Coordinates of C-alpha atoms in Angstrom, one line a residue:
X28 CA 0.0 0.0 0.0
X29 CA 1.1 3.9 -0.9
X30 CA 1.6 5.5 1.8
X31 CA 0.5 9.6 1.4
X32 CA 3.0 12.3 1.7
X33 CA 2.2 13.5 5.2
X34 CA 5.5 15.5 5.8
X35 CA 4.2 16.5 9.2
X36 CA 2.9 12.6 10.2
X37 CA 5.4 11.9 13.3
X38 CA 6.1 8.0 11.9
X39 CA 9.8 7.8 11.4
X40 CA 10.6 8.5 8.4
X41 CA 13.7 10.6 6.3
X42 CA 13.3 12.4 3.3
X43 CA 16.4 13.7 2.5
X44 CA 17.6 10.0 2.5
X45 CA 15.4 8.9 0.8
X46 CA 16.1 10.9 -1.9
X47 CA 19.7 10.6 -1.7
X48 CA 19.2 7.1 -2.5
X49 CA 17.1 7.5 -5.2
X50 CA 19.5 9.5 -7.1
X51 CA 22.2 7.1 -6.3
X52 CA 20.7 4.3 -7.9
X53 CA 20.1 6.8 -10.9
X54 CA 23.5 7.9 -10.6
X55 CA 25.1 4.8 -10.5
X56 CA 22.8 3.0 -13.0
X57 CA 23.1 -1.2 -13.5
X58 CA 26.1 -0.5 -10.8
X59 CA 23.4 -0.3 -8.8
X60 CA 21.4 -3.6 -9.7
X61 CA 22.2 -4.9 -6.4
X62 CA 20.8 -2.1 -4.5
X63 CA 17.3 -2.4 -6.3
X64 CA 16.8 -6.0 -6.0
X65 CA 17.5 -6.3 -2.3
X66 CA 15.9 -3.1 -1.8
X67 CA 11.4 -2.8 -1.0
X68 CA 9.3 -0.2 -2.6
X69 CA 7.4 -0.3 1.0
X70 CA 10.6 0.6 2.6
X71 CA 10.1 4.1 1.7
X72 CA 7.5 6.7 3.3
X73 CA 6.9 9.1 0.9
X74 CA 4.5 8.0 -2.4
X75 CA 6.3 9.5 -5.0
X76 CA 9.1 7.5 -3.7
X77 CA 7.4 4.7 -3.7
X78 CA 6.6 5.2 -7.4
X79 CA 9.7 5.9 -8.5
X80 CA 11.4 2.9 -7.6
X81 CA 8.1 0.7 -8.6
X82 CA 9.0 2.0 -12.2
X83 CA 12.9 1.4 -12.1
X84 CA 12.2 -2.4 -10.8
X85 CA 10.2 -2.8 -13.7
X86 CA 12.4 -0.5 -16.3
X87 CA 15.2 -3.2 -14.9
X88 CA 13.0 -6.4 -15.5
X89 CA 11.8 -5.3 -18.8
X90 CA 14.5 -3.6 -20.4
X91 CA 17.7 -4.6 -18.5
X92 CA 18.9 -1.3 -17.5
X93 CA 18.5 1.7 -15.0
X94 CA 18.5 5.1 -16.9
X95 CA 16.8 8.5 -15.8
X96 CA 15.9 9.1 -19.3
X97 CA 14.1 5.5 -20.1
X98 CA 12.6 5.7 -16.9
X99 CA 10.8 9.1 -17.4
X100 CA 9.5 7.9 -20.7
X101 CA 8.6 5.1 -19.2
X102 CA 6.0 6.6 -16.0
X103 CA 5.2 9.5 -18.6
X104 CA 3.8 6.7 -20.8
X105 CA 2.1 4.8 -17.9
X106 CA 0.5 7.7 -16.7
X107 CA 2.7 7.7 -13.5
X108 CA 5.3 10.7 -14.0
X109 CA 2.6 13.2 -11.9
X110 CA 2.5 10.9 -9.3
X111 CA 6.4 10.6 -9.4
X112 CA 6.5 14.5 -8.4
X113 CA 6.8 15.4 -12.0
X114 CA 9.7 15.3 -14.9
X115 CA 11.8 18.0 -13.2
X116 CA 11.7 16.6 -9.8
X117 CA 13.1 13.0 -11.3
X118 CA 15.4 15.2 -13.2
X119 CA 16.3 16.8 -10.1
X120 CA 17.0 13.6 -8.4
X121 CA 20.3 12.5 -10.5
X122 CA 21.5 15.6 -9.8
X123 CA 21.4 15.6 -6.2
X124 CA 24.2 12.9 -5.8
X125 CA 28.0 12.6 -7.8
X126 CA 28.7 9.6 -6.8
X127 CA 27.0 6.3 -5.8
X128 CA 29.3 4.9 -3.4
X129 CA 27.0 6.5 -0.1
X130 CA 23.9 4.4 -1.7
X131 CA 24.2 1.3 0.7
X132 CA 24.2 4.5 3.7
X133 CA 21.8 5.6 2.1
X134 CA 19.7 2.5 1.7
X135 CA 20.3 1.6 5.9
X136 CA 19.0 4.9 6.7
X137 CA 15.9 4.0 4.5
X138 CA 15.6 0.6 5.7
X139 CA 15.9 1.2 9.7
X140 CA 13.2 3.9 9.4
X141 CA 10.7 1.6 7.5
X142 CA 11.5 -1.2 9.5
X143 CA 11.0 1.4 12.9
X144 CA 7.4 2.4 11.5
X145 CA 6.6 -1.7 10.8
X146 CA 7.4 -2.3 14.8
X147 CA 4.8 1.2 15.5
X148 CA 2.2 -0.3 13.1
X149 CA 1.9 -4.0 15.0
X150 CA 2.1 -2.0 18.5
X151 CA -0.8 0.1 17.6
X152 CA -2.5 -2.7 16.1
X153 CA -2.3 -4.6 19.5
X154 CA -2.9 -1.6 21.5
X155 CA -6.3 -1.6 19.6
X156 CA -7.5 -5.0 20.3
X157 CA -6.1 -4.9 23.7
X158 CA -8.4 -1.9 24.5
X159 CA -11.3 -3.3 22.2
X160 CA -10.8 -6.7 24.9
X161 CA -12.1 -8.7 22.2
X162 CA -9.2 -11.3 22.2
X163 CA -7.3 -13.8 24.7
X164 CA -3.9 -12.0 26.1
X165 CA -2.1 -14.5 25.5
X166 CA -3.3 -14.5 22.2
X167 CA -2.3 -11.0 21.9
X168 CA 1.3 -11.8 23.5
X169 CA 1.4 -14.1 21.2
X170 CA 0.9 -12.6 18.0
X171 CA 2.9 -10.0 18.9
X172 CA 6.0 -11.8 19.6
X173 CA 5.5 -13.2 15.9
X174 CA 4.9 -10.6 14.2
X175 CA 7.8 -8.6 15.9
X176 CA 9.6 -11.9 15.0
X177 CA 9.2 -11.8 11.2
X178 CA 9.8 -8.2 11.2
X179 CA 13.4 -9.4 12.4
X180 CA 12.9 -11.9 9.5
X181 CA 12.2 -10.2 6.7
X182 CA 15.1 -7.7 7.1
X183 CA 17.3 -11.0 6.1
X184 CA 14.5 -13.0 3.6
X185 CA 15.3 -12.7 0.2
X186 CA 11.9 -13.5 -1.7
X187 CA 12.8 -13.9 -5.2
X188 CA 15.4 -16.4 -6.4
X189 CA 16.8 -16.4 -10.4
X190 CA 16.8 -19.5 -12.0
X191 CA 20.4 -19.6 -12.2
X192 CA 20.8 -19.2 -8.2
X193 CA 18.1 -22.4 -7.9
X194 CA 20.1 -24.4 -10.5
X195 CA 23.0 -23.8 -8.3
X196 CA 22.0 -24.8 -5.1
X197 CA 20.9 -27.8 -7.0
X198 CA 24.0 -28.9 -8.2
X199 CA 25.5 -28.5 -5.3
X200 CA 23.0 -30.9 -3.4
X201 CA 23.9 -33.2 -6.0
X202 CA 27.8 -33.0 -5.5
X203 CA 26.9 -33.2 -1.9
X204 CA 24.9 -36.6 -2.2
X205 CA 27.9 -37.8 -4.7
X206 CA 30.8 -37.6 -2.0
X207 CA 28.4 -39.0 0.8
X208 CA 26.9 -35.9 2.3
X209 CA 23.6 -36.0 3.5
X210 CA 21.1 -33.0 3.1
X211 CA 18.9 -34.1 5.2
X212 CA 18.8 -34.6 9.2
X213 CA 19.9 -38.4 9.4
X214 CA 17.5 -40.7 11.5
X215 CA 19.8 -43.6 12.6
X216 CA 17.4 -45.8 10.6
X217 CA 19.1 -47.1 7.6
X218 CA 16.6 -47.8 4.8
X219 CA 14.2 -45.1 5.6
X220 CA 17.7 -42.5 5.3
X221 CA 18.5 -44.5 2.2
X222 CA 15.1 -43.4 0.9
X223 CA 14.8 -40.2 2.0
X224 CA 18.5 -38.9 2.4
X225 CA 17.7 -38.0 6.3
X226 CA 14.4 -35.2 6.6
X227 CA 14.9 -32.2 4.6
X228 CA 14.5 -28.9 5.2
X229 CA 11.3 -27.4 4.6
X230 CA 9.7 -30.4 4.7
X231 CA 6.5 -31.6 6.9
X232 CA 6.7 -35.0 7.8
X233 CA 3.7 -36.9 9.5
X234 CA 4.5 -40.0 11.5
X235 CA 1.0 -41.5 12.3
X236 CA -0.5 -44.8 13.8
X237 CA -3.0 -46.2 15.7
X238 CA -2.8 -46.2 19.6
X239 CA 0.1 -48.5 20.9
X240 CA 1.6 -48.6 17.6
X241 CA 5.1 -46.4 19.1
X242 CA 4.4 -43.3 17.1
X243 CA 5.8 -40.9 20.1
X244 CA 8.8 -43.9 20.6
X245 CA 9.5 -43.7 16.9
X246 CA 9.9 -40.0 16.6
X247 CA 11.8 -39.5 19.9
X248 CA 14.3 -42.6 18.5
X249 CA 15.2 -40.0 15.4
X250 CA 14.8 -37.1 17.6
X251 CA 17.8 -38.6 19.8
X252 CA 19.7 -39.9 16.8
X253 CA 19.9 -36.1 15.6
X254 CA 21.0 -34.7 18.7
X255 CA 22.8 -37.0 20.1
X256 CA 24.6 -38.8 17.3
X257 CA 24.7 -35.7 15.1
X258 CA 24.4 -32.7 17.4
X259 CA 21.6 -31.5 15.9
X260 CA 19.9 -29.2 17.9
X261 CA 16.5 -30.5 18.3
X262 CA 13.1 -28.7 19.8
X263 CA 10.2 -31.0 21.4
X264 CA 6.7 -29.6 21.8
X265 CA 4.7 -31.7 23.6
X266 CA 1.2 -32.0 24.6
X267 CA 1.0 -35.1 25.9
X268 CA 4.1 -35.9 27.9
X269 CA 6.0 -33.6 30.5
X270 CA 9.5 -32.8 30.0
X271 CA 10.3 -35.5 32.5
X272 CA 8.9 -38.1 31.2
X273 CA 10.3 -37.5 27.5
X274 CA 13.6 -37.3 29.4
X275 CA 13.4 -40.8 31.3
X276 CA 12.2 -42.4 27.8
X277 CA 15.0 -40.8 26.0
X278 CA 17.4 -42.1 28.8
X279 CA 15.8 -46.1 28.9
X280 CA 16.4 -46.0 25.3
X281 CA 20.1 -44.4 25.4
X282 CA 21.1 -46.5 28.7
X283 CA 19.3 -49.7 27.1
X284 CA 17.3 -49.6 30.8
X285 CA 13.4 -51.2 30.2
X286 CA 11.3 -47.6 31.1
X287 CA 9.5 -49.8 33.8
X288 CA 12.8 -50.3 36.2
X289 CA 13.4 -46.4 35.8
X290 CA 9.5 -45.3 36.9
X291 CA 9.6 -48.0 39.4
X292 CA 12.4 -47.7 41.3
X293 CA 13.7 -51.0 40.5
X294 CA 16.7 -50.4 38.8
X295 CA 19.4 -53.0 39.0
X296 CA 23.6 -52.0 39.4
X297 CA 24.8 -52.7 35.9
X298 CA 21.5 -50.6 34.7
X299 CA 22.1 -47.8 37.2
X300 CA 26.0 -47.3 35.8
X301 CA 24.8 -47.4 32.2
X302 CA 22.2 -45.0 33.3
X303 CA 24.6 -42.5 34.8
X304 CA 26.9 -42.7 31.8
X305 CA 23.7 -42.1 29.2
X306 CA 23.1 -39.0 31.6
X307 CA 26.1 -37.4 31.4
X308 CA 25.7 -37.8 27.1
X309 CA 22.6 -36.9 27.1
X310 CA 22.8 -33.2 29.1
X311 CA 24.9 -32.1 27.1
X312 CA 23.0 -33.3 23.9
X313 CA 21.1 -29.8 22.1
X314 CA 17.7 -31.3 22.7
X315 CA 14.8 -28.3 23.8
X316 CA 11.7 -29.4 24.9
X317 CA 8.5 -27.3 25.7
X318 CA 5.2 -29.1 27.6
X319 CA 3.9 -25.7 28.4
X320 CA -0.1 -26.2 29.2
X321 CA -2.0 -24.6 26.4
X322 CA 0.5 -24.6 23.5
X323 CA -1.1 -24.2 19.9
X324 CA -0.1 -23.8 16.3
X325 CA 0.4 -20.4 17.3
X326 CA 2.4 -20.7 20.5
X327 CA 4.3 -23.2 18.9
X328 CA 5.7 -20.8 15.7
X329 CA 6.4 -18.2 18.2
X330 CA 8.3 -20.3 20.5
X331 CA 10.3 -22.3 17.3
X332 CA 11.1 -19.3 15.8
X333 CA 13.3 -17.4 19.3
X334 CA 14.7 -21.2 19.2
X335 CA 15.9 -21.2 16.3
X336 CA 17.3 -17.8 16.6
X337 CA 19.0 -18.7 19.5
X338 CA 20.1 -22.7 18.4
X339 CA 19.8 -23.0 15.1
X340 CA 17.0 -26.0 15.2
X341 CA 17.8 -28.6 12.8
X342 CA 14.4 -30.4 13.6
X343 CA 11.2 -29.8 15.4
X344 CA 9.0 -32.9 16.7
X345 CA 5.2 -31.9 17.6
X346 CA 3.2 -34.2 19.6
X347 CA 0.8 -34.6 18.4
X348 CA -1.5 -32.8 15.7
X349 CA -5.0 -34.0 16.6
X350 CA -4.1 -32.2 20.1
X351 CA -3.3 -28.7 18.5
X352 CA -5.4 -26.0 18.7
X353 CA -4.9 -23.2 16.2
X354 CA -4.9 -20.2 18.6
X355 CA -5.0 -16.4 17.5
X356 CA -7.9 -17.6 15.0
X357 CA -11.2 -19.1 14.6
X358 CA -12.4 -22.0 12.4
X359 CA -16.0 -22.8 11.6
X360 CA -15.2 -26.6 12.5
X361 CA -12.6 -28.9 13.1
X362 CA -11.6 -30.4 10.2
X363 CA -10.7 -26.7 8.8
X364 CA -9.0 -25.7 12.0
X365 CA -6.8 -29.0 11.2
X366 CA -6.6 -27.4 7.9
X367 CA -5.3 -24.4 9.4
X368 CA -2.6 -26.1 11.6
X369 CA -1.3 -28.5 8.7
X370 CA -0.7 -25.4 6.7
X371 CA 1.0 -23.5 9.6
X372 CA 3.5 -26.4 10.4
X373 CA 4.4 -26.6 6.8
X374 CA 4.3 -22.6 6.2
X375 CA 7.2 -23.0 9.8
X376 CA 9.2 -25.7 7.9
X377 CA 9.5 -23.4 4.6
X378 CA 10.0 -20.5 7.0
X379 CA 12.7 -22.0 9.7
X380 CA 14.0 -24.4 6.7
X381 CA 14.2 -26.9 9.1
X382 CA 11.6 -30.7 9.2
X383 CA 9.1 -30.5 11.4
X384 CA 8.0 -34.0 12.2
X385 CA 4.8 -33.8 13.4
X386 CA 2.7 -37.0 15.0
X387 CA -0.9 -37.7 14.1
X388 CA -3.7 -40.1 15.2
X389 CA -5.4 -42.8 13.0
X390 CA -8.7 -42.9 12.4
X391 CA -10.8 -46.0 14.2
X392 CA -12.1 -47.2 10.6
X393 CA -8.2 -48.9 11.0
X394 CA -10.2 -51.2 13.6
X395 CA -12.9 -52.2 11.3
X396 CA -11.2 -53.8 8.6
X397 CA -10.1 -57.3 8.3
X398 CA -6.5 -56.1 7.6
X399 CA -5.1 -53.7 9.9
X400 CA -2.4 -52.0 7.9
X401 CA -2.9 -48.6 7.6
X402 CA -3.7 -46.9 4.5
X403 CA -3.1 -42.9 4.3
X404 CA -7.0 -42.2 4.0
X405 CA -6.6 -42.9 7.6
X406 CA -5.2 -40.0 8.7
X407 CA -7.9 -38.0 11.0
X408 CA -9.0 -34.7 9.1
X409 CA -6.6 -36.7 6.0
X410 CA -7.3 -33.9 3.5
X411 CA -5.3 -31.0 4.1
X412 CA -2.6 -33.2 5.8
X413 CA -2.7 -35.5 2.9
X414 CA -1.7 -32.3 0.9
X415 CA 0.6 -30.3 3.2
X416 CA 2.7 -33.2 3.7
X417 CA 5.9 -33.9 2.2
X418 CA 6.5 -37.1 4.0
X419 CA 3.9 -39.5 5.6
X420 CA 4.7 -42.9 7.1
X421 CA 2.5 -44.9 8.9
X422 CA 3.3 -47.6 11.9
X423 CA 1.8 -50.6 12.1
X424 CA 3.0 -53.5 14.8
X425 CA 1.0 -56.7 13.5
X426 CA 2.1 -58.1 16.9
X427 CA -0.4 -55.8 18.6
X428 CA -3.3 -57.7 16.9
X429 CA -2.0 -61.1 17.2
X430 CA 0.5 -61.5 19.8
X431 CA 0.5 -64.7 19.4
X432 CA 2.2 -64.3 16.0
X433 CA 5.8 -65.9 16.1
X434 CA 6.2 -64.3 12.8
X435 CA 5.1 -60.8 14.4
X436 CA 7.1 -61.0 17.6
X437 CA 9.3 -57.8 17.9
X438 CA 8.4 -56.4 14.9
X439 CA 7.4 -53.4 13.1
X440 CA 6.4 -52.0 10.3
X441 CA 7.4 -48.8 8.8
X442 CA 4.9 -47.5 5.7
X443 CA 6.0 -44.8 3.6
X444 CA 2.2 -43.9 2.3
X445 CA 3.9 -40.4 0.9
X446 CA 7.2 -39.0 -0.7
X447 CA 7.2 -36.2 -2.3
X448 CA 10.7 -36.0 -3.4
X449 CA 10.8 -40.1 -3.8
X450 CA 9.5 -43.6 -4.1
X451 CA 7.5 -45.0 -1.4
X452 CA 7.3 -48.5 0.0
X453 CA 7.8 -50.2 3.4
X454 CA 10.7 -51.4 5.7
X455 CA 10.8 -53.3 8.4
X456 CA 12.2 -52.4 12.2
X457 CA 12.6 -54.9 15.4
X458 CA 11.0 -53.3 18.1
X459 CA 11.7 -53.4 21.9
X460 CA 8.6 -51.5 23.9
X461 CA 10.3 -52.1 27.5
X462 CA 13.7 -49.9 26.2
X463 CA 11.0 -47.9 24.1
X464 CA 13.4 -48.8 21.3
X465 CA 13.1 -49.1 17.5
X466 CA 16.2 -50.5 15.5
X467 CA 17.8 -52.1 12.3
X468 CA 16.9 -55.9 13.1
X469 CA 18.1 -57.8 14.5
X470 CA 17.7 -55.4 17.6
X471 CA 20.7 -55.0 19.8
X472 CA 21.1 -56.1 23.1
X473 CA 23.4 -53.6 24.7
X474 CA 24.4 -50.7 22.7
X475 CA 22.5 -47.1 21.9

């Protein structure tokens, strides 16, 4: 949106740098190519500003070069050169500078004072709906520490990437992938990282199952693999487990010490030196976790993104979806407000560039058909999670339904209903529910 020429409005704002700026990057012409395209016609106050750089963007994107003369043909001929302040004062402009070497002064000056009347404009805008008491606080609190938090972001976002840039950064994931490298964040399991080259960034991945199938066990096995294997600095949001009892899970898996002896006080001496040992790894591994009551899709952006800025996630785990609640929003039922969330994990994946694994239910039609397996129509609310995803695998222990079943015994099954960037198919993994561990089979007896 224009803003109006209000010289005497008291929102930051500095016209004489403005200006300045201007006429440097008609000054310095295509030396100043890199000025314009990191550079937002929003960032300055005045309209006529605003204008004026609207017109060289497209001068540069349709004829390849910045030049006062083109560029007054060009708004005369669009009907914009009034609006611009006129011929003379565009004129004017390439005259006020003799050099272009101030421009990237120039350009700060521009930038601090656009991004200063951004922070005013979400204050006031919370101001109002505190006073109009419509909303939650914390919802307020909340939206405020985002917004506030994508100011910060945008400063350093570049939106638009050329082709060649993209090709690049492809080429160079290939080279990567060619000497061994993994892109991805590495889950200790072997043929799903085959498949998937670890969880990329920017993607949403859904593990889902039906109750008892070790959905929560699964995700914290790769959540522990990252950090603790990899050092990759991992954030848990849970609303189902506290904080303590994700760390005595993590610890009976890492220690190799059944959960039960741990909770139970019955914890023998070989188990309690292992235990002590696993500790002492495991403090120091970058794991976050958050069980705050109330956390929703909101809470949850707000919280991952000061995380990241402060740890540099490598890979979020939410547990679990149907749980969430959108927060600072409303939706006219539930299947939209899952909507809602799915798109707002994925929309933190692309933002963060990080995978956010998030856990999901099954649906009880699972129980209902002769064959248990899970398809992915399963999925509670499937729709928008079915599309949002980039990776879906489902869990399925046949041993749960017949635990009679030799064949079944310690065993599960890992689906991989959806892959956007690869083949699916299945794996299997043994299974251990009293170390809460999943692993390569056959399943070790004494090692992490």
């Amino acid at each position: 949106m224009i803003t109006q020429d209000f010289a005497e409005s008291n929102l930051p704002h500095n016209k004489e740098a403005e200006e300045f700026l201007l006429g440097s990057i008609l000054f310095g012409g295509m030396a100043s190519k890199a000025i314009v395209d990191q550079f937002r016609s929003d960032f300055f106050y005045f309209a006529r500003h605003q204008v004026i750089f609207q017109q060289i963007q497209f001068l540069l994107a349709e004829e390849g070069v910045i030049e006062p003369v083109l560029l007054i043909d060009q708004m005369e001929r669009n009907g914009l050169l009034e609006n611009a302040g006129g011929r003379d004062f565009v004129q004017e402009l390439g005259k006020k500078v003799r050099t272009s070497t101030n421009a990237l002064e120039y350009g700060s000056i521009v930038q601090q004072t656009a991004r200063r009347r951004a922070v005013i404009e979400v204050c006031q805008d919370v101001e109002t709906r505190a006073k109009q008491g419509q909303a939650p606080a914390d919802d307020l609190i909340e939206e405020a520490s985002t917004l506030i938090l994508q100011l910060a972001d945008n400063s350093r976002r570049k939106n638009v990437t050329h082709m060649n840039e993209a090709l690049e950064n492809v080429f160079k994931l290939i080279d990567a992938r060619e000497r061994g490298e993994n892109a991805g964040v590495l889950t200790g399991f072997k043929d799903l990282d085959d498949k998937t080259s670890g969880l990329q960034p920017t993607d949403l991945v859904i593990v889902a199952g039906r109750p008892s199938m070790g959905k929560t066990t699964f995700s914290l096995n790769i959540a522990l693999h990252a950090a603790l294997k990899n050092k990759v600095p991992v954030a848990i949001f849970s609303l189902e487990m506290s904080h303590d009892q994700i760390a005595a899970n993590m610890l009976s898996n890492a220690a190799v010490v059944p959960a039960h002896h741990i909770y139970k006080n019955q914890i023998t001496d070989p188990e309690w030196e292992r235990l002590t040992n696993r500790a002492v790894d495991l403090s120091k591994a970058p794991i976050f976790i958050d069980d705050s009551p109330g956390l929703n899709a909101l809470t949850i952006r707000s919280r991952a993104r000061l995380l990241h800025q402060k740890h540099n996630l490598g890979l979020i785990v939410i547990d679990y979806l149907q749980l969430l609640e959108l927060g600072g929003g409303r939706a006219e039922n539930r299947q939209q407000e899952i909507s809602q969330i799915s798109r707002s994990l994925k929309q933190l994946a692309r933002e963060l560039e990080v995978p956010v694994l998030t856990i999901s239910q099954l649906s009880r039609a699972v129980e209902s058909r002769e064959s248990k397996k899970p398809q992915m129509s399963d999925l509670r609310e499937s729709g928008a999670i079915e599309q949002d995803a980039d990776l879906i695998m489902l869990l399925f222990r046949e041993e749960y339904y017949k635990p009679d079943s030799e064949e079944a015994k310690g065993l599960a099954e890992v689906i991989i209903a959806k892959h956007r960037k690869g083949s699916v198919g299945s794996f299997k993994l043994s299974f251990r529910g009293e170390t809460l561990t999943f692993a390569e089979p056959p399943l070790p007896s004494d090692t992490f």
